[in-house]
Coordinates of C-alpha atoms in Angstrom, one line a residue:
X1 CA -162.3 37.0 26.0
X2 CA -162.2 35.0 29.2
X3 CA -159.3 34.0 31.4
X4 CA -156.5 34.5 28.9
X5 CA -152.9 34.0 29.9
X6 CA -150.9 37.3 30.0
X7 CA -148.7 36.3 27.1
X8 CA -151.8 36.3 24.8
X9 CA -153.4 39.6 25.8
X10 CA -152.2 41.2 22.6
X11 CA -154.2 38.8 20.5
X12 CA -157.5 40.6 20.8
X13 CA -155.7 43.9 19.9
X14 CA -154.3 42.3 16.8
X15 CA -157.8 41.1 15.9
X16 CA -159.1 44.7 16.0
X17 CA -156.7 45.9 13.3
X18 CA -157.5 46.0 9.6
X19 CA -160.7 48.1 9.4
X20 CA -163.3 45.5 10.2
X21 CA -161.6 42.6 8.5
X22 CA -160.6 41.2 11.9
X23 CA -159.1 37.7 12.2
X24 CA -160.9 35.4 14.6
X25 CA -159.2 33.7 17.5
X26 CA -159.0 30.0 18.0
X27 CA -159.5 29.1 21.6
X28 CA -157.5 26.1 22.9
X29 CA -156.8 25.0 26.4
X30 CA -154.6 23.0 28.8
X31 CA -155.9 21.3 31.9
X32 CA -154.3 19.6 34.8
X33 CA -153.5 19.9 38.5
X34 CA -152.8 23.6 38.8
X35 CA -153.4 23.3 42.6
X36 CA -153.0 20.5 45.0
X37 CA -150.2 18.1 45.7
X38 CA -149.5 17.4 42.0
X39 CA -149.5 21.1 41.1
X40 CA -145.9 20.9 39.9
X41 CA -147.1 18.9 36.9
X42 CA -149.8 21.4 36.2
X43 CA -147.1 24.1 36.2
X44 CA -145.1 22.1 33.6
X45 CA -148.2 21.8 31.3
X46 CA -149.1 25.5 31.7
X47 CA -145.5 26.6 30.8
X48 CA -145.4 24.2 27.8
X49 CA -148.8 25.3 26.4
X50 CA -148.0 29.0 26.9
X51 CA -144.7 28.9 25.2
X52 CA -146.1 26.9 22.3
X53 CA -148.9 29.3 21.8
X54 CA -146.5 32.3 22.0
X55 CA -144.2 30.7 19.4
X56 CA -147.0 29.7 17.0
X57 CA -148.7 33.1 17.2
X58 CA -145.4 34.8 16.5
X59 CA -145.2 32.9 13.3
X60 CA -148.7 33.9 12.2
X61 CA -150.9 31.6 14.2
X62 CA -152.9 28.8 12.6
X63 CA -154.5 29.3 9.2
X64 CA -154.2 33.1 9.8
X65 CA -155.8 33.0 13.2
X66 CA -154.3 33.6 16.6
X67 CA -154.4 31.0 19.3
X68 CA -155.9 32.0 22.7
X69 CA -155.2 29.8 25.7
X70 CA -157.5 28.9 28.5
X71 CA -156.2 27.1 31.6
X72 CA -158.3 24.7 33.6
X73 CA -157.5 23.3 37.1
X74 CA -158.8 19.8 37.7
X75 CA -156.5 19.1 40.8
X76 CA -156.3 15.5 39.5
X77 CA -159.9 15.0 40.7
X78 CA -162.2 13.2 38.2
X79 CA -165.3 15.2 39.1
X80 CA -163.4 18.5 38.9
X81 CA -162.0 17.3 35.5
X82 CA -165.5 16.9 34.1
X83 CA -166.5 20.3 35.4
X84 CA -163.4 21.8 33.7
X85 CA -164.3 20.0 30.5
X86 CA -167.8 21.3 30.5
X87 CA -166.5 24.8 31.1
X88 CA -164.3 24.4 28.1
X89 CA -167.3 23.5 26.0
X90 CA -169.0 26.7 27.1
X91 CA -165.9 28.7 26.2
X92 CA -165.9 27.4 22.7
X93 CA -162.6 25.5 23.1
X94 CA -161.5 23.6 20.0
X95 CA -158.6 21.6 21.4
X96 CA -157.3 20.6 24.9
X97 CA -153.7 19.7 25.7
X98 CA -154.6 17.7 28.8
X99 CA -155.3 16.3 31.2
X100 CA -152.4 15.1 33.4
X101 CA -153.8 12.4 35.6
X102 CA -155.4 9.4 33.8
X103 CA -158.1 9.6 36.3
X104 CA -159.0 13.0 35.0
X105 CA -158.3 12.5 31.3
X106 CA -160.6 9.4 31.0
X107 CA -163.8 11.0 32.4
X108 CA -163.1 14.3 30.7
X109 CA -162.6 12.5 27.3
X110 CA -166.2 11.4 27.4
X111 CA -167.3 15.1 27.5
X112 CA -164.9 16.0 24.7
X113 CA -166.0 13.1 22.6
X114 CA -169.7 14.1 23.0
X115 CA -169.1 17.8 22.3
X116 CA -166.6 17.4 19.5
X117 CA -163.4 18.8 21.2
X118 CA -160.0 17.4 20.2
X119 CA -158.0 16.1 23.2
X120 CA -154.2 15.3 23.2
X121 CA -153.0 14.3 26.6
X122 CA -149.3 15.0 27.2
X123 CA -149.1 12.7 30.3
X124 CA -152.0 10.3 30.8
X125 CA -150.6 6.8 30.3
X126 CA -153.5 4.5 31.3
X127 CA -154.3 2.4 28.2
X128 CA -158.1 2.9 28.7
X129 CA -157.8 6.5 27.5
X130 CA -157.3 5.5 23.9
X131 CA -159.0 2.1 24.1
X132 CA -162.4 3.7 24.4
X133 CA -162.7 4.0 20.6
X134 CA -163.0 7.8 20.6
X135 CA -161.8 9.3 17.3
X136 CA -160.9 12.7 18.9
X137 CA -158.5 11.4 21.7
X138 CA -154.7 11.3 21.4
X139 CA -151.6 11.4 23.6
X140 CA -148.0 12.4 23.1
X141 CA -146.7 10.1 25.8
X142 CA -146.5 6.3 26.0
X143 CA -148.8 3.8 27.7
X144 CA -148.6 1.9 30.9
X145 CA -148.7 -1.4 29.1
X146 CA -145.4 -0.4 27.5
X147 CA -143.9 1.3 30.6
X148 CA -144.9 -1.4 33.1
X149 CA -143.6 -4.1 30.8
X150 CA -140.3 -2.3 30.3
X151 CA -139.9 -1.9 34.1
X152 CA -140.6 -5.5 34.9
X153 CA -138.2 -6.8 32.2
X154 CA -135.6 -4.4 33.6
X155 CA -136.0 -5.9 37.1
X156 CA -135.7 -9.5 35.9
X157 CA -133.0 -8.9 33.3
X158 CA -130.8 -6.9 35.7
X159 CA -131.7 -8.9 38.9
X160 CA -132.7 -5.6 40.5
X161 CA -134.6 -7.3 43.3
X162 CA -135.4 -10.8 44.6
X163 CA -138.2 -9.9 46.9
X164 CA -140.5 -7.4 45.3
X165 CA -143.3 -5.4 46.9
X166 CA -145.8 -3.9 44.5
X167 CA -147.7 -0.8 45.8
X168 CA -150.3 1.4 44.1
X169 CA -152.3 4.4 45.1
X170 CA -155.7 3.2 43.8
X171 CA -155.7 5.9 41.0
X172 CA -156.3 5.0 37.4
X173 CA -152.6 5.8 36.7
X174 CA -151.1 4.2 39.8
X175 CA -153.0 1.0 39.8
X176 CA -152.9 0.7 36.1
X177 CA -149.1 1.0 36.0
X178 CA -148.7 -1.4 39.0
X179 CA -150.9 -4.0 37.4
X180 CA -149.0 -3.9 34.1
X181 CA -145.8 -4.3 36.0
X182 CA -147.2 -7.2 38.0
X183 CA -148.5 -9.0 34.9
X184 CA -145.2 -8.9 33.2
X185 CA -143.2 -9.7 36.3
X186 CA -145.3 -12.8 36.8
X187 CA -145.1 -13.7 33.1
X188 CA -141.3 -13.7 33.5
X189 CA -141.6 -16.2 36.4
X190 CA -141.2 -13.8 39.3
X191 CA -143.9 -13.6 42.0
X192 CA -144.1 -10.5 44.2
X193 CA -144.0 -11.1 47.9
X194 CA -146.5 -8.3 48.5
X195 CA -149.2 -6.4 46.6
X196 CA -150.7 -3.5 48.6
X197 CA -152.8 -0.4 48.1
X198 CA -151.9 2.9 49.7
X199 CA -154.0 6.1 49.8
X200 CA -152.9 9.2 47.9
X201 CA -152.4 11.9 50.4
X202 CA -151.3 9.7 53.3
X203 CA -148.3 11.0 55.2
X204 CA -147.4 8.1 57.6
X205 CA -146.3 4.8 56.1
X206 CA -144.7 3.3 59.2
X207 CA -147.0 0.3 59.4
X208 CA -146.5 -0.6 55.7
X209 CA -142.7 -0.2 56.0
X210 CA -142.7 -2.5 59.0
X211 CA -144.6 -5.1 57.0
X212 CA -142.2 -4.8 54.1
X213 CA -139.2 -5.0 56.4
X214 CA -140.6 -8.2 58.0
X215 CA -141.2 -9.7 54.5
X216 CA -137.5 -9.1 53.5
X217 CA -138.5 -6.8 50.6
X218 CA -135.5 -5.6 48.7
X219 CA -137.3 -3.7 45.9
X220 CA -140.4 -1.6 46.1
X221 CA -142.3 -0.9 42.9
X222 CA -144.8 1.9 43.3
X223 CA -147.6 2.8 40.9
X224 CA -148.2 6.3 42.1
X225 CA -146.8 9.9 42.3
X226 CA -143.7 11.6 43.6
X227 CA -145.2 12.7 46.9
X228 CA -146.0 9.3 48.3
X229 CA -142.9 7.8 46.7
X230 CA -140.8 10.4 48.4
X231 CA -142.4 9.9 51.8
X232 CA -142.1 6.1 51.6
X233 CA -138.4 6.3 50.6
X234 CA -137.5 8.8 53.4
X235 CA -139.4 7.0 56.1
X236 CA -138.0 3.7 55.0
X237 CA -134.4 5.0 55.5
X238 CA -135.4 6.5 58.9
X239 CA -136.5 3.0 60.0
X240 CA -133.3 1.4 58.7
X241 CA -135.1 -0.2 55.8
X242 CA -132.9 -0.1 52.7
X243 CA -135.1 -1.6 49.9
X244 CA -134.6 0.2 46.6
X245 CA -137.5 2.3 45.2
X246 CA -138.6 2.1 41.6
X247 CA -141.6 3.9 40.1
X248 CA -142.8 5.4 36.8
X249 CA -142.9 8.8 35.1
X250 CA -144.7 10.6 37.9
X251 CA -141.3 11.0 39.7
X252 CA -140.0 13.2 36.9
X253 CA -139.7 16.4 39.0
X254 CA -137.2 17.8 41.4
X255 CA -139.8 18.0 44.1
X256 CA -139.2 14.2 44.6
X257 CA -135.7 15.1 45.9
X258 CA -137.0 18.0 48.0
X259 CA -139.1 15.3 49.9
X260 CA -136.4 12.7 50.1
X261 CA -133.2 14.6 50.4
X262 CA -130.1 12.3 50.2
X263 CA -132.4 9.3 51.1
X264 CA -133.7 9.4 47.5
X265 CA -130.2 8.4 46.2
X266 CA -130.6 5.4 43.9
X267 CA -134.3 5.7 43.3
X268 CA -135.1 4.4 39.8
X269 CA -137.9 5.5 37.5
X270 CA -139.1 4.9 33.9
X271 CA -139.6 7.8 31.5
X272 CA -139.0 8.4 27.8
X273 CA -135.5 9.5 26.8
X274 CA -135.1 13.1 28.2
X275 CA -136.8 15.3 25.6
X276 CA -134.6 18.3 26.7
X277 CA -131.6 16.5 25.1
X278 CA -133.3 16.0 21.7
X279 CA -131.9 18.1 18.8
X280 CA -135.4 19.0 17.8
X281 CA -136.0 20.6 21.2
X282 CA -132.7 22.6 21.4
X283 CA -134.1 26.0 20.4
X284 CA -137.2 25.8 22.5
X285 CA -135.2 24.5 25.5
X286 CA -132.9 27.5 25.1
X287 CA -135.9 29.8 25.0
X288 CA -137.3 28.3 28.2
X289 CA -134.0 28.5 30.0
X290 CA -133.6 32.2 28.9
X291 CA -136.9 32.8 30.6
X292 CA -135.6 31.2 33.8
X293 CA -137.6 27.9 33.5
X294 CA -136.2 24.4 33.2
X295 CA -138.6 22.5 30.9
X296 CA -138.4 19.1 32.6
X297 CA -141.0 16.4 32.9
X298 CA -144.1 17.0 30.8
X299 CA -143.4 20.6 29.7
X300 CA -142.2 19.6 26.2
X301 CA -144.8 16.9 25.9
X302 CA -147.4 19.7 26.3
X303 CA -145.6 22.0 23.9
X304 CA -145.6 19.1 21.4
X305 CA -149.3 18.5 21.8
X306 CA -150.0 22.1 20.9
X307 CA -147.5 21.9 18.0
X308 CA -149.2 18.7 16.6
X309 CA -152.6 20.4 16.8
X310 CA -151.4 23.5 15.0
X311 CA -149.6 21.6 12.3
X312 CA -152.4 19.2 11.7
X313 CA -154.9 22.1 11.6
X314 CA -152.7 23.8 8.9
X315 CA -152.6 20.6 7.0
X316 CA -156.3 20.2 7.2
X317 CA -156.9 23.8 6.4
X318 CA -159.3 24.0 9.3
X319 CA -159.4 24.0 13.1
X320 CA -162.5 21.8 13.0
X321 CA -161.7 19.0 15.5
X322 CA -162.9 16.2 13.3
X323 CA -160.7 17.4 10.4
X324 CA -157.7 17.9 12.6
X325 CA -158.1 14.4 14.1
X326 CA -158.2 12.9 10.7
X327 CA -155.0 14.8 9.7
X328 CA -153.3 13.7 12.9
X329 CA -153.9 10.0 12.0
X330 CA -152.9 10.4 8.4
X331 CA -149.7 12.3 8.7
X332 CA -146.6 12.7 10.8
X333 CA -145.5 16.0 12.4
X334 CA -142.2 17.5 13.4
X335 CA -142.2 18.6 17.1
X336 CA -139.9 19.2 20.0
X337 CA -140.2 15.5 20.7
X338 CA -139.0 14.7 17.1
X339 CA -141.3 13.2 14.5
X340 CA -144.7 12.2 15.9
X341 CA -147.2 9.9 14.3
X342 CA -150.4 8.5 15.7
X343 CA -152.0 5.1 15.2
X344 CA -155.8 4.6 14.7
X345 CA -156.3 4.6 18.5
X346 CA -154.6 7.9 18.9
X347 CA -151.5 6.5 20.6
X348 CA -148.0 7.7 19.6
X349 CA -146.3 5.2 17.3
X350 CA -143.1 3.5 18.6
X351 CA -143.1 4.9 22.2
X352 CA -139.8 4.3 24.0
X353 CA -139.0 4.1 27.7
X354 CA -135.6 4.1 29.5
X355 CA -134.6 3.7 33.2
X356 CA -133.5 6.7 35.2
X357 CA -131.8 6.9 38.6
X358 CA -131.7 9.7 41.1
X359 CA -128.3 10.9 42.2
X360 CA -127.2 14.0 44.0
X361 CA -130.5 15.7 43.5
X362 CA -130.7 15.1 39.8
X363 CA -132.0 12.2 37.6
X364 CA -130.2 10.8 34.7
X365 CA -130.4 7.7 32.4
X366 CA -128.9 4.5 33.7

């Protein structure tokens, strides 16, 4: 077996027991940015998938078969994501809990659709992922046309800012989220004073901050990730620019505060209600914390993706991706995120977003 995580090395030994009547293994995978500037999210996904596989295998696996986990690193790069997807095809993967970035999930989904591999993304929120009409593609998270609308309504209803600058990082996620926010903000009768693109990986935002300062911006809405958001926030304060920062779910990690320090105080972001506080997640959260890991961000979303696959496969009596996809759309499943059901497109039914604020190095619901 190839590239197994350490927690699963015993699976092959189990399969050798029983005098020739060996159980087969079911190869599944997770894929995301295991390296690069977004590696913290890949770490969340890896931890979530590993723990789910460990727990499922301890209860007998899926239809009497043990799960074996492969991990793919796409570094949030579309070309690398396609290479990872093709590698999973060669490894006989049945199911992928991934990818993280929408810009990776969307091109990889074309490979999975062609090759008959089930995909459940824990984190890719761009609507296009499930609007392609692929029967094998799902997500446990919400969509940007829900998240962006919620954020825009929050800004208008709470008078959060009168002069809004909308920024995006040109990625499928960042631009998609910014555009959904802009559409709803405009529909509510508010016109942004700026709409600008930045480049992911840039370190110096001095010129942009000067431009926003001159325009009298009092609220920045960023479609992008925690690295650029953190740098813009910190550099703004260093230049005496006090506009509030608001962004989406890609700020759900303590690395944001590591970049900003106290300058991140008051930063707002949208995310689902904290899954760590759900009664359905209590035992698993305790298990994670006992191992020394805080399952924040998309850890439990990845765990739930593996849970949903395993339970749907049990219901279908098969790990055949087509049969599992059919079962996912026909039933509902109890996961660490609560009861999950999927519509015909593969989206979670009734997604919910709330607003969080950063304070003293932690984020909590407003």
